Amino acid sequence: MTLSYQDKLDIRNERRLRFFNIVMVVSFLSGTVGQLIEGVSLIDSLYGSLVMFVLSYTSGPTNILINIGRFGAAFFTLNAVLAIVGTFFMIVGDRIKGQRKDSMYVYGDSNISEELMQTRKNVIDGRNGFVPASNYVLVGNEVDNLHFYVDHRDRLAEKKVYLKTETLPGIALGHEHLRSFCLEELGAEEFWKKFDLVDKAFNEDGTPAHLSIAIIGFNKLGEEILSHGLRACAFTDVTWHIFGDTNRYRMLHANLDELDIHCYPEEWFNELDIVKNADMIIVTSQNHQLNIIYDFFLVAADWTVHICSSFGDSEEGKSIFLQHRSGSVPEDNLIFFDWRKAGGNLERLRQQETAESIKKDNLKKLIADEWENLDTFRRYAYLSLLDFRDLKQKLVDTWGDKIDEDMIVRIMHRRMRNYYLINNWCYAEFPDPDDTSADENNTLRLHRGICPFDDLSPERKEREKEIVRRLYY
């Protein structure tokens, strides 16, 4: 496995520290022993060796050990001074960088900070202390990021802050200057853009396909892959098979049966028939990936496995796994996806912000409320409507007349229905008993529009057709 730049730097620093510790100990002992040999008392020998480190040993060396000691001490002291001076200039340099308009302060030690520091000039390493800058990217663990933001809230009040999170929504938080982002969410979004199943939407006889997707290793990334996949694959019926620690997810989600999601607490190889028949296999587990790849191609070499990789996606690394002990594996059957890199760079976040601004303008003709008045749930819902534009065009380009307006309306409805269902909303003919005309009950999470499309009233069908005409034609 290839070491990251930061890992290499840490190893190099550790080796340097170990080397100078050895130099210090050897110099001190050599100087002390050399003076003892010359008849100097123990106390004076110890003091004389300490003096060597401040370059104040003025007596001429009378043996080789004293000479080794004084030169070693001088070498150690010189490097210590250079390190202090280097740190000073680094701090001064960071403050100069911070005055520039596009300066970026990176807090936290991760692959994101490494990539930013390698590709941008005015990046400030947060390990050297707080420095005023134009932008702040907090990429440590979630708790540390929040502590940093709270501790420096006053100094960050008018600054653009990007905060990596796992639990906060990966969308604007109603704060002009603070933007949270979830790597898993962004990575999942990029996954389905790159690996959509549009080419499998119909069978050879022209009938709509029924697809099966298996997700191996159910973690935060797996949840986001599933959540985005429910919308990305809404152009056809999909059965989802989830393998891993699914107990929490099953207990917290009420509509899994309706969404055709099946959870298996046991390992995937206990249900080989299900996995073998899947149209797509996605490994989201970040632990023991080498073993998982080995086990898959031990069973067979004729299935395609998508690995949400924990170690990058280089072709050199991939080639290692194709020469399996049980026989060679076709190159196209092992697909690596570097989800951190795909979703975790600042340019990607800025592009998303720009896209959201454009979407807000497009949504003004559709939504009655101002964007700022919408809660996070509805912001996601409306943005999802516009996210369908590119996929809709790809469906049309791939399948032509099969994708007519009626089909687009049905897909859009299923996308929204899946979004509501996975977030624990349920169908009710009258969501609000006190207001029979209300479409939804936000407190009880009930909505009259999330039934299957064919069960909608003629009026609601026409309303959804009008939305499609406004957004996609």
mmCIF file of N, CA and C in Angstrom, residues 229-344:
data_model
loop_
_atom_site.group_PDB
_atom_site.id
_atom_site.type_symbol
_atom_site.label_atom_id
_atom_site.label_comp_id
_atom_site.label_asym_id
_atom_site.label_seq_id
_atom_site.Cartn_x
_atom_site.Cartn_y
_atom_site.Cartn_z
ATOM 1 N N GLY A 229 -28.103 6.237 -4.112
ATOM 2 C CA GLY A 229 -28.475 5.245 -5.119
ATOM 3 C C GLY A 229 -29.972 5.103 -5.286
ATOM 4 N N LEU A 230 -30.722 5.299 -4.207
ATOM 5 C CA LEU A 230 -32.182 5.218 -4.303
ATOM 6 C C LEU A 230 -32.735 6.258 -5.272
ATOM 7 N N ARG A 231 -32.047 7.377 -5.396
ATOM 8 C CA ARG A 231 -32.477 8.401 -6.361
ATOM 9 C C ARG A 231 -31.804 8.191 -7.713
ATOM 10 N N ALA A 232 -30.506 7.853 -7.692
ATOM 11 C CA ALA A 232 -29.768 7.706 -8.940
ATOM 12 C C ALA A 232 -30.298 6.558 -9.788
ATOM 13 N N CYS A 233 -30.866 5.532 -9.158
ATOM 14 C CA CYS A 233 -31.351 4.358 -9.886
ATOM 15 C C CYS A 233 -32.875 4.299 -9.952
ATOM 16 N N ALA A 234 -33.524 5.443 -9.758
ATOM 17 C CA ALA A 234 -34.992 5.459 -9.705
ATOM 18 C C ALA A 234 -35.634 5.267 -11.070
ATOM 19 N N PHE A 235 -34.839 5.114 -12.124
ATOM 20 C CA PHE A 235 -35.400 4.892 -13.459
ATOM 21 C C PHE A 235 -35.875 3.453 -13.658
ATOM 22 N N THR A 236 -35.626 2.588 -12.671
ATOM 23 C CA THR A 236 -36.088 1.205 -12.768
ATOM 24 C C THR A 236 -36.250 0.624 -11.373
ATOM 25 N N ASP A 237 -36.812 -0.576 -11.299
ATOM 26 C CA ASP A 237 -36.966 -1.261 -10.010
ATOM 27 C C ASP A 237 -35.609 -1.819 -9.570
ATOM 28 N N VAL A 238 -35.282 -1.613 -8.313
ATOM 29 C CA VAL A 238 -33.996 -2.094 -7.782
ATOM 30 C C VAL A 238 -34.245 -2.790 -6.452
ATOM 31 N N THR A 239 -33.645 -3.955 -6.298
ATOM 32 C CA THR A 239 -33.596 -4.633 -5.003
ATOM 33 C C THR A 239 -32.201 -4.427 -4.426
ATOM 34 N N TRP A 240 -32.157 -3.942 -3.183
ATOM 35 C CA TRP A 240 -30.895 -3.635 -2.527
ATOM 36 C C TRP A 240 -30.585 -4.703 -1.483
ATOM 37 N N HIS A 241 -29.359 -5.213 -1.508
ATOM 38 C CA HIS A 241 -28.903 -6.209 -0.531
ATOM 39 C C HIS A 241 -27.727 -5.615 0.244
ATOM 40 N N ILE A 242 -27.905 -5.450 1.541
ATOM 41 C CA ILE A 242 -26.929 -4.772 2.376
ATOM 42 C C ILE A 242 -26.291 -5.771 3.338
ATOM 43 N N PHE A 243 -24.967 -5.890 3.292
ATOM 44 C CA PHE A 243 -24.245 -6.821 4.151
ATOM 45 C C PHE A 243 -23.337 -6.042 5.111
ATOM 46 N N GLY A 244 -23.428 -6.378 6.393
ATOM 47 C CA GLY A 244 -22.573 -5.718 7.369
ATOM 48 C C GLY A 244 -23.312 -5.481 8.669
ATOM 49 N N ASP A 245 -22.835 -4.526 9.423
ATOM 50 C CA ASP A 245 -23.441 -4.190 10.717
ATOM 51 C C ASP A 245 -24.661 -3.307 10.465
ATOM 52 N N THR A 246 -25.781 -3.949 10.197
ATOM 53 C CA THR A 246 -26.983 -3.227 9.762
ATOM 54 C C THR A 246 -28.027 -3.070 10.859
ATOM 55 N N ASN A 247 -27.755 -3.537 12.075
ATOM 56 C CA ASN A 247 -28.786 -3.529 13.118
ATOM 57 C C ASN A 247 -29.300 -2.116 13.408
ATOM 58 N N ARG A 248 -28.371 -1.179 13.617
ATOM 59 C CA ARG A 248 -28.788 0.205 13.885
ATOM 60 C C ARG A 248 -29.624 0.750 12.742
ATOM 61 N N TYR A 249 -29.175 0.522 11.527
ATOM 62 C CA TYR A 249 -29.879 1.064 10.361
ATOM 63 C C TYR A 249 -31.285 0.475 10.257
ATOM 64 N N ARG A 250 -31.402 -0.821 10.481
ATOM 65 C CA ARG A 250 -32.729 -1.477 10.409
ATOM 66 C C ARG A 250 -33.666 -0.948 11.465
ATOM 67 N N MET A 251 -33.140 -0.697 12.660
ATOM 68 C CA MET A 251 -33.980 -0.240 13.752
ATOM 69 C C MET A 251 -34.445 1.212 13.555
ATOM 70 N N LEU A 252 -33.644 2.006 12.845
ATOM 71 C CA LEU A 252 -33.935 3.435 12.720
ATOM 72 C C LEU A 252 -34.685 3.806 11.444
ATOM 73 N N HIS A 253 -34.858 2.868 10.525
ATOM 74 C CA HIS A 253 -35.537 3.167 9.267
ATOM 75 C C HIS A 253 -36.788 2.287 9.126
ATOM 76 N N ALA A 254 -37.908 2.948 8.947
ATOM 77 C CA ALA A 254 -39.198 2.250 9.000
ATOM 78 C C ALA A 254 -39.682 1.739 7.654
ATOM 79 N N ASN A 255 -39.086 2.196 6.537
ATOM 80 C CA ASN A 255 -39.658 1.902 5.221
ATOM 81 C C ASN A 255 -38.769 1.021 4.353
ATOM 82 N N LEU A 256 -37.935 0.203 4.967
ATOM 83 C CA LEU A 256 -37.002 -0.605 4.182
ATOM 84 C C LEU A 256 -37.719 -1.596 3.290
ATOM 85 N N ASP A 257 -38.781 -2.209 3.782
ATOM 86 C CA ASP A 257 -39.524 -3.172 2.955
ATOM 87 C C ASP A 257 -40.120 -2.492 1.736
ATOM 88 N N GLU A 258 -40.676 -1.307 1.949
ATOM 89 C CA GLU A 258 -41.302 -0.586 0.843
ATOM 90 C C GLU A 258 -40.274 -0.161 -0.196
ATOM 91 N N LEU A 259 -39.041 0.063 0.238
ATOM 92 C CA LEU A 259 -37.967 0.449 -0.672
ATOM 93 C C LEU A 259 -37.222 -0.758 -1.234
ATOM 94 N N ASP A 260 -37.644 -1.949 -0.864
ATOM 95 C CA ASP A 260 -37.029 -3.195 -1.331
ATOM 96 C C ASP A 260 -35.557 -3.265 -0.919
ATOM 97 N N ILE A 261 -35.317 -2.928 0.353
ATOM 98 C CA ILE A 261 -33.969 -2.987 0.924
ATOM 99 C C ILE A 261 -33.917 -4.156 1.899
ATOM 100 N N HIS A 262 -32.954 -5.040 1.696
ATOM 101 C CA HIS A 262 -32.825 -6.239 2.529
ATOM 102 C C HIS A 262 -31.470 -6.203 3.240
ATOM 103 N N CYS A 263 -31.490 -6.340 4.537
ATOM 104 C CA CYS A 263 -30.278 -6.252 5.353
ATOM 105 C C CYS A 263 -29.869 -7.632 5.855
ATOM 106 N N TYR A 264 -28.587 -7.914 5.790
ATOM 107 C CA TYR A 264 -28.056 -9.203 6.217
ATOM 108 C C TYR A 264 -26.943 -8.960 7.240
ATOM 109 N N PRO A 265 -27.150 -9.356 8.482
ATOM 110 C CA PRO A 265 -26.110 -9.137 9.495
ATOM 111 C C PRO A 265 -24.898 -10.040 9.304
ATOM 112 N N GLU A 266 -25.080 -11.156 8.565
ATOM 113 C CA GLU A 266 -23.965 -12.070 8.362
ATOM 114 C C GLU A 266 -23.078 -11.598 7.205
ATOM 115 N N GLU A 267 -21.959 -12.282 7.011
ATOM 116 C CA GLU A 267 -21.027 -11.923 5.944
ATOM 117 C C GLU A 267 -21.624 -12.243 4.576
ATOM 118 N N TRP A 268 -21.142 -11.529 3.563
ATOM 119 C CA TRP A 268 -21.671 -11.682 2.203
ATOM 120 C C TRP A 268 -21.498 -13.098 1.658
ATOM 121 N N PHE A 269 -20.414 -13.778 2.062
ATOM 122 C CA PHE A 269 -20.178 -15.110 1.499
ATOM 123 C C PHE A 269 -21.140 -16.157 2.055
ATOM 124 N N ASN A 270 -21.961 -15.773 3.035
ATOM 125 C CA ASN A 270 -23.029 -16.674 3.477
ATOM 126 C C ASN A 270 -24.243 -16.620 2.557
ATOM 127 N N GLU A 271 -24.267 -15.643 1.659
ATOM 128 C CA GLU A 271 -25.379 -15.494 0.705
ATOM 129 C C GLU A 271 -24.803 -15.341 -0.708
ATOM 130 N N LEU A 272 -23.986 -16.314 -1.096
ATOM 131 C CA LEU A 272 -23.280 -16.207 -2.362
ATOM 132 C C LEU A 272 -24.218 -16.126 -3.560
ATOM 133 N N ASP A 273 -25.331 -16.828 -3.525
ATOM 134 C CA ASP A 273 -26.251 -16.797 -4.663
ATOM 135 C C ASP A 273 -26.782 -15.392 -4.904
ATOM 136 N N ILE A 274 -27.083 -14.672 -3.808
ATOM 137 C CA ILE A 274 -27.592 -13.301 -3.937
ATOM 138 C C ILE A 274 -26.517 -12.394 -4.528
ATOM 139 N N VAL A 275 -25.311 -12.505 -4.013
ATOM 140 C CA VAL A 275 -24.231 -11.631 -4.487
ATOM 141 C C VAL A 275 -23.862 -11.952 -5.931
ATOM 142 N N LYS A 276 -23.810 -13.239 -6.277
ATOM 143 C CA LYS A 276 -23.459 -13.633 -7.644
ATOM 144 C C LYS A 276 -24.442 -13.086 -8.664
ATOM 145 N N ASN A 277 -25.707 -12.992 -8.283
ATOM 146 C CA ASN A 277 -26.736 -12.551 -9.221
ATOM 147 C C ASN A 277 -26.930 -11.035 -9.229
ATOM 148 N N ALA A 278 -26.152 -10.315 -8.440
ATOM 149 C CA ALA A 278 -26.298 -8.863 -8.384
ATOM 150 C C ALA A 278 -25.788 -8.216 -9.673
ATOM 151 N N ASP A 279 -26.455 -7.169 -10.099
ATOM 152 C CA ASP A 279 -26.022 -6.420 -11.285
ATOM 153 C C ASP A 279 -24.869 -5.486 -10.950
ATOM 154 N N MET A 280 -24.717 -5.162 -9.684
ATOM 155 C CA MET A 280 -23.592 -4.335 -9.242
ATOM 156 C C MET A 280 -23.213 -4.743 -7.832
ATOM 157 N N ILE A 281 -21.908 -4.893 -7.597
ATOM 158 C CA ILE A 281 -21.381 -5.193 -6.274
ATOM 159 C C ILE A 281 -20.507 -4.017 -5.847
ATOM 160 N N ILE A 282 -20.828 -3.430 -4.693
ATOM 161 C CA ILE A 282 -20.101 -2.258 -4.208
ATOM 162 C C ILE A 282 -19.529 -2.581 -2.830
ATOM 163 N N VAL A 283 -18.227 -2.509 -2.692
ATOM 164 C CA VAL A 283 -17.573 -2.721 -1.400
ATOM 165 C C VAL A 283 -17.305 -1.355 -0.775
ATOM 166 N N THR A 284 -18.028 -1.049 0.305
ATOM 167 C CA THR A 284 -17.827 0.228 0.999
ATOM 168 C C THR A 284 -17.055 0.069 2.302
ATOM 169 N N SER A 285 -16.862 -1.161 2.740
ATOM 170 C CA SER A 285 -16.076 -1.398 3.950
ATOM 171 C C SER A 285 -14.662 -0.859 3.753
ATOM 172 N N GLN A 286 -14.136 -0.138 4.750
ATOM 173 C CA GLN A 286 -12.791 0.405 4.668
ATOM 174 C C GLN A 286 -11.780 -0.456 5.416
ATOM 175 N N ASN A 287 -12.266 -1.504 6.060
ATOM 176 C CA ASN A 287 -11.408 -2.405 6.823
ATOM 177 C C ASN A 287 -11.199 -3.710 6.061
ATOM 178 N N HIS A 288 -9.964 -4.204 6.102
ATOM 179 C CA HIS A 288 -9.636 -5.511 5.518
ATOM 180 C C HIS A 288 -9.998 -5.587 4.033
ATOM 181 N N GLN A 289 -9.801 -4.493 3.300
ATOM 182 C CA GLN A 289 -10.172 -4.500 1.888
ATOM 183 C C GLN A 289 -9.356 -5.501 1.079
ATOM 184 N N LEU A 290 -8.092 -5.665 1.432
ATOM 185 C CA LEU A 290 -7.266 -6.626 0.696
ATOM 186 C C LEU A 290 -7.829 -8.032 0.821
ATOM 187 N N ASN A 291 -8.267 -8.382 2.033
ATOM 188 C CA ASN A 291 -8.854 -9.701 2.241
ATOM 189 C C ASN A 291 -10.166 -9.854 1.473
ATOM 190 N N ILE A 292 -10.966 -8.777 1.456
ATOM 191 C CA ILE A 292 -12.243 -8.837 0.752
ATOM 192 C C ILE A 292 -12.015 -9.051 -0.745
ATOM 193 N N ILE A 293 -11.063 -8.306 -1.326
ATOM 194 C CA ILE A 293 -10.767 -8.475 -2.755
ATOM 195 C C ILE A 293 -10.290 -9.897 -3.030
ATOM 196 N N TYR A 294 -9.402 -10.368 -2.175
ATOM 197 C CA TYR A 294 -8.889 -11.734 -2.357
ATOM 198 C C TYR A 294 -10.026 -12.749 -2.313
ATOM 199 N N ASP A 295 -10.917 -12.602 -1.330
ATOM 200 C CA ASP A 295 -12.004 -13.570 -1.177
ATOM 201 C C ASP A 295 -12.961 -13.542 -2.365
ATOM 202 N N PHE A 296 -13.249 -12.358 -2.891
ATOM 203 C CA PHE A 296 -14.153 -12.267 -4.034
ATOM 204 C C PHE A 296 -13.609 -13.045 -5.221
ATOM 205 N N PHE A 297 -12.334 -12.836 -5.526
ATOM 206 C CA PHE A 297 -11.775 -13.478 -6.707
ATOM 207 C C PHE A 297 -11.269 -14.892 -6.415
ATOM 208 N N LEU A 298 -11.314 -15.303 -5.175
ATOM 209 C CA LEU A 298 -11.136 -16.711 -4.857
ATOM 210 C C LEU A 298 -12.386 -17.480 -5.252
ATOM 211 N N VAL A 299 -13.554 -16.865 -5.034
ATOM 212 C CA VAL A 299 -14.828 -17.514 -5.379
ATOM 213 C C VAL A 299 -14.997 -17.567 -6.891
ATOM 214 N N ALA A 300 -14.751 -16.442 -7.582
ATOM 215 C CA ALA A 300 -14.945 -16.387 -9.036
ATOM 216 C C ALA A 300 -14.197 -15.185 -9.592
ATOM 217 N N ALA A 301 -13.937 -15.228 -10.905
ATOM 218 C CA ALA A 301 -13.254 -14.106 -11.558
ATOM 219 C C ALA A 301 -14.146 -13.410 -12.571
ATOM 220 N N ASP A 302 -15.385 -13.890 -12.733
ATOM 221 C CA ASP A 302 -16.243 -13.377 -13.799
ATOM 222 C C ASP A 302 -17.287 -12.383 -13.299
ATOM 223 N N TRP A 303 -17.095 -11.849 -12.091
ATOM 224 C CA TRP A 303 -18.001 -10.785 -11.652
ATOM 225 C C TRP A 303 -17.207 -9.496 -11.462
ATOM 226 N N THR A 304 -17.917 -8.382 -11.581
ATOM 227 C CA THR A 304 -17.285 -7.071 -11.462
ATOM 228 C C THR A 304 -17.518 -6.524 -10.054
ATOM 229 N N VAL A 305 -16.453 -6.086 -9.421
ATOM 230 C CA VAL A 305 -16.525 -5.586 -8.044
ATOM 231 C C VAL A 305 -16.041 -4.143 -8.014
ATOM 232 N N HIS A 306 -16.889 -3.251 -7.503
ATOM 233 C CA HIS A 306 -16.523 -1.845 -7.317
ATOM 234 C C HIS A 306 -16.016 -1.662 -5.887
ATOM 235 N N ILE A 307 -14.783 -1.214 -5.751
ATOM 236 C CA ILE A 307 -14.171 -1.017 -4.441
ATOM 237 C C ILE A 307 -14.087 0.470 -4.132
ATOM 238 N N CYS A 308 -14.822 0.932 -3.121
ATOM 239 C CA CYS A 308 -14.655 2.316 -2.640
ATOM 240 C C CYS A 308 -13.379 2.326 -1.818
ATOM 241 N N SER A 309 -12.284 2.618 -2.472
ATOM 242 C CA SER A 309 -10.963 2.287 -1.965
ATOM 243 C C SER A 309 -10.532 3.151 -0.789
ATOM 244 N N SER A 310 -9.844 2.499 0.138
ATOM 245 C CA SER A 310 -9.240 3.202 1.272
ATOM 246 C C SER A 310 -7.783 3.543 0.986
ATOM 247 N N PHE A 311 -7.277 3.147 -0.192
ATOM 248 C CA PHE A 311 -5.857 3.366 -0.483
ATOM 249 C C PHE A 311 -5.626 3.895 -1.895
ATOM 250 N N GLY A 312 -6.573 4.640 -2.429
ATOM 251 C CA GLY A 312 -6.385 5.237 -3.744
ATOM 252 C C GLY A 312 -6.844 4.322 -4.858
ATOM 253 N N ASP A 313 -6.560 4.747 -6.107
ATOM 254 C CA ASP A 313 -7.067 3.994 -7.249
ATOM 255 C C ASP A 313 -6.027 3.893 -8.369
ATOM 256 N N SER A 314 -4.767 3.799 -8.007
ATOM 257 C CA SER A 314 -3.714 3.759 -9.022
ATOM 258 C C SER A 314 -3.772 2.441 -9.791
ATOM 259 N N GLU A 315 -3.440 2.518 -11.074
ATOM 260 C CA GLU A 315 -3.438 1.322 -11.908
ATOM 261 C C GLU A 315 -2.347 0.356 -11.463
ATOM 262 N N GLU A 316 -1.230 0.900 -10.953
ATOM 263 C CA GLU A 316 -0.141 0.032 -10.488
ATOM 264 C C GLU A 316 -0.622 -0.825 -9.317
ATOM 265 N N GLY A 317 -1.354 -0.172 -8.386
ATOM 266 C CA GLY A 317 -1.876 -0.921 -7.249
ATOM 267 C C GLY A 317 -2.909 -1.946 -7.671
ATOM 268 N N LYS A 318 -3.707 -1.573 -8.641
ATOM 269 C CA LYS A 318 -4.757 -2.483 -9.116
ATOM 270 C C LYS A 318 -4.166 -3.748 -9.739
ATOM 271 N N SER A 319 -3.096 -3.595 -10.483
ATOM 272 C CA SER A 319 -2.520 -4.735 -11.202
ATOM 273 C C SER A 319 -2.081 -5.847 -10.261
ATOM 274 N N ILE A 320 -1.750 -5.483 -9.019
ATOM 275 C CA ILE A 320 -1.309 -6.493 -8.053
ATOM 276 C C ILE A 320 -2.401 -7.514 -7.798
ATOM 277 N N PHE A 321 -3.652 -7.045 -7.755
ATOM 278 C CA PHE A 321 -4.755 -7.924 -7.387
ATOM 279 C C PHE A 321 -5.251 -8.778 -8.552
ATOM 280 N N LEU A 322 -4.849 -8.431 -9.766
ATOM 281 C CA LEU A 322 -5.352 -9.167 -10.924
ATOM 282 C C LEU A 322 -4.654 -10.511 -11.091
ATOM 283 N N GLN A 323 -3.453 -10.634 -10.524
ATOM 284 C CA GLN A 323 -2.743 -11.916 -10.576
ATOM 285 C C GLN A 323 -3.082 -12.721 -9.330
ATOM 286 N N HIS A 324 -4.271 -13.278 -9.347
ATOM 287 C CA HIS A 324 -4.769 -13.995 -8.172
ATOM 288 C C HIS A 324 -4.189 -15.403 -8.119
ATOM 289 N N ARG A 325 -4.066 -15.903 -6.925
ATOM 290 C CA ARG A 325 -3.526 -17.258 -6.741
ATOM 291 C C ARG A 325 -4.382 -18.312 -7.431
ATOM 292 N N SER A 326 -5.694 -18.026 -7.522
ATOM 293 C CA SER A 326 -6.608 -18.996 -8.143
ATOM 294 C C SER A 326 -6.705 -18.820 -9.646
ATOM 295 N N GLY A 327 -6.045 -17.804 -10.204
ATOM 296 C CA GLY A 327 -6.104 -17.553 -11.638
ATOM 297 C C GLY A 327 -6.241 -16.066 -11.913
ATOM 298 N N SER A 328 -5.885 -15.653 -13.101
ATOM 299 C CA SER A 328 -5.914 -14.229 -13.454
ATOM 300 C C SER A 328 -7.340 -13.685 -13.457
ATOM 301 N N VAL A 329 -7.437 -12.388 -13.155
ATOM 302 C CA VAL A 329 -8.725 -11.699 -13.099
ATOM 303 C C VAL A 329 -8.756 -10.652 -14.214
ATOM 304 N N PRO A 330 -9.813 -10.610 -15.034
ATOM 305 C CA PRO A 330 -9.899 -9.569 -16.076
ATOM 306 C C PRO A 330 -9.813 -8.182 -15.469
ATOM 307 N N GLU A 331 -9.094 -7.297 -16.132
ATOM 308 C CA GLU A 331 -8.853 -5.966 -15.601
ATOM 309 C C GLU A 331 -10.146 -5.208 -15.331
ATOM 310 N N ASP A 332 -11.123 -5.359 -16.208
ATOM 311 C CA ASP A 332 -12.379 -4.618 -16.066
ATOM 312 C C ASP A 332 -13.245 -5.131 -14.916
ATOM 313 N N ASN A 333 -12.881 -6.245 -14.329
ATOM 314 C CA ASN A 333 -13.709 -6.819 -13.264
ATOM 315 C C ASN A 333 -13.352 -6.295 -11.881
ATOM 316 N N LEU A 334 -12.309 -5.501 -11.789
ATOM 317 C CA LEU A 334 -11.945 -4.870 -10.524
ATOM 318 C C LEU A 334 -11.864 -3.367 -10.752
ATOM 319 N N ILE A 335 -12.763 -2.632 -10.120
ATOM 320 C CA ILE A 335 -12.851 -1.186 -10.328
ATOM 321 C C ILE A 335 -12.637 -0.478 -8.997
ATOM 322 N N PHE A 336 -11.586 0.323 -8.928
ATOM 323 C CA PHE A 336 -11.315 1.111 -7.724
ATOM 324 C C PHE A 336 -11.927 2.503 -7.878
ATOM 325 N N PHE A 337 -12.493 3.002 -6.783
ATOM 326 C CA PHE A 337 -13.037 4.366 -6.758
ATOM 327 C C PHE A 337 -12.490 5.059 -5.523
ATOM 328 N N ASP A 338 -11.643 6.074 -5.741
ATOM 329 C CA ASP A 338 -11.053 6.824 -4.630
ATOM 330 C C ASP A 338 -12.073 7.867 -4.169
ATOM 331 N N TRP A 339 -12.950 7.455 -3.279
ATOM 332 C CA TRP A 339 -14.083 8.299 -2.894
ATOM 333 C C TRP A 339 -13.646 9.539 -2.126
ATOM 334 N N ARG A 340 -12.571 9.443 -1.375
ATOM 335 C CA ARG A 340 -12.088 10.631 -0.645
ATOM 336 C C ARG A 340 -11.604 11.701 -1.619
ATOM 337 N N LYS A 341 -10.840 11.291 -2.596
ATOM 338 C CA LYS A 341 -10.325 12.238 -3.578
ATOM 339 C C LYS A 341 -11.450 12.795 -4.440
ATOM 340 N N ALA A 342 -12.397 11.941 -4.806
ATOM 341 C CA ALA A 342 -13.497 12.372 -5.675
ATOM 342 C C ALA A 342 -14.385 13.413 -5.012
ATOM 343 N N GLY A 343 -14.601 13.276 -3.718
ATOM 344 C CA GLY A 343 -15.522 14.184 -3.051
ATOM 345 C C GLY A 343 -14.895 15.158 -2.091
ATOM 346 N N GLY A 344 -13.579 15.056 -1.870
ATOM 347 C CA GLY A 344 -12.995 15.787 -0.758
ATOM 348 C C GLY A 344 -12.026 16.885 -1.076
#
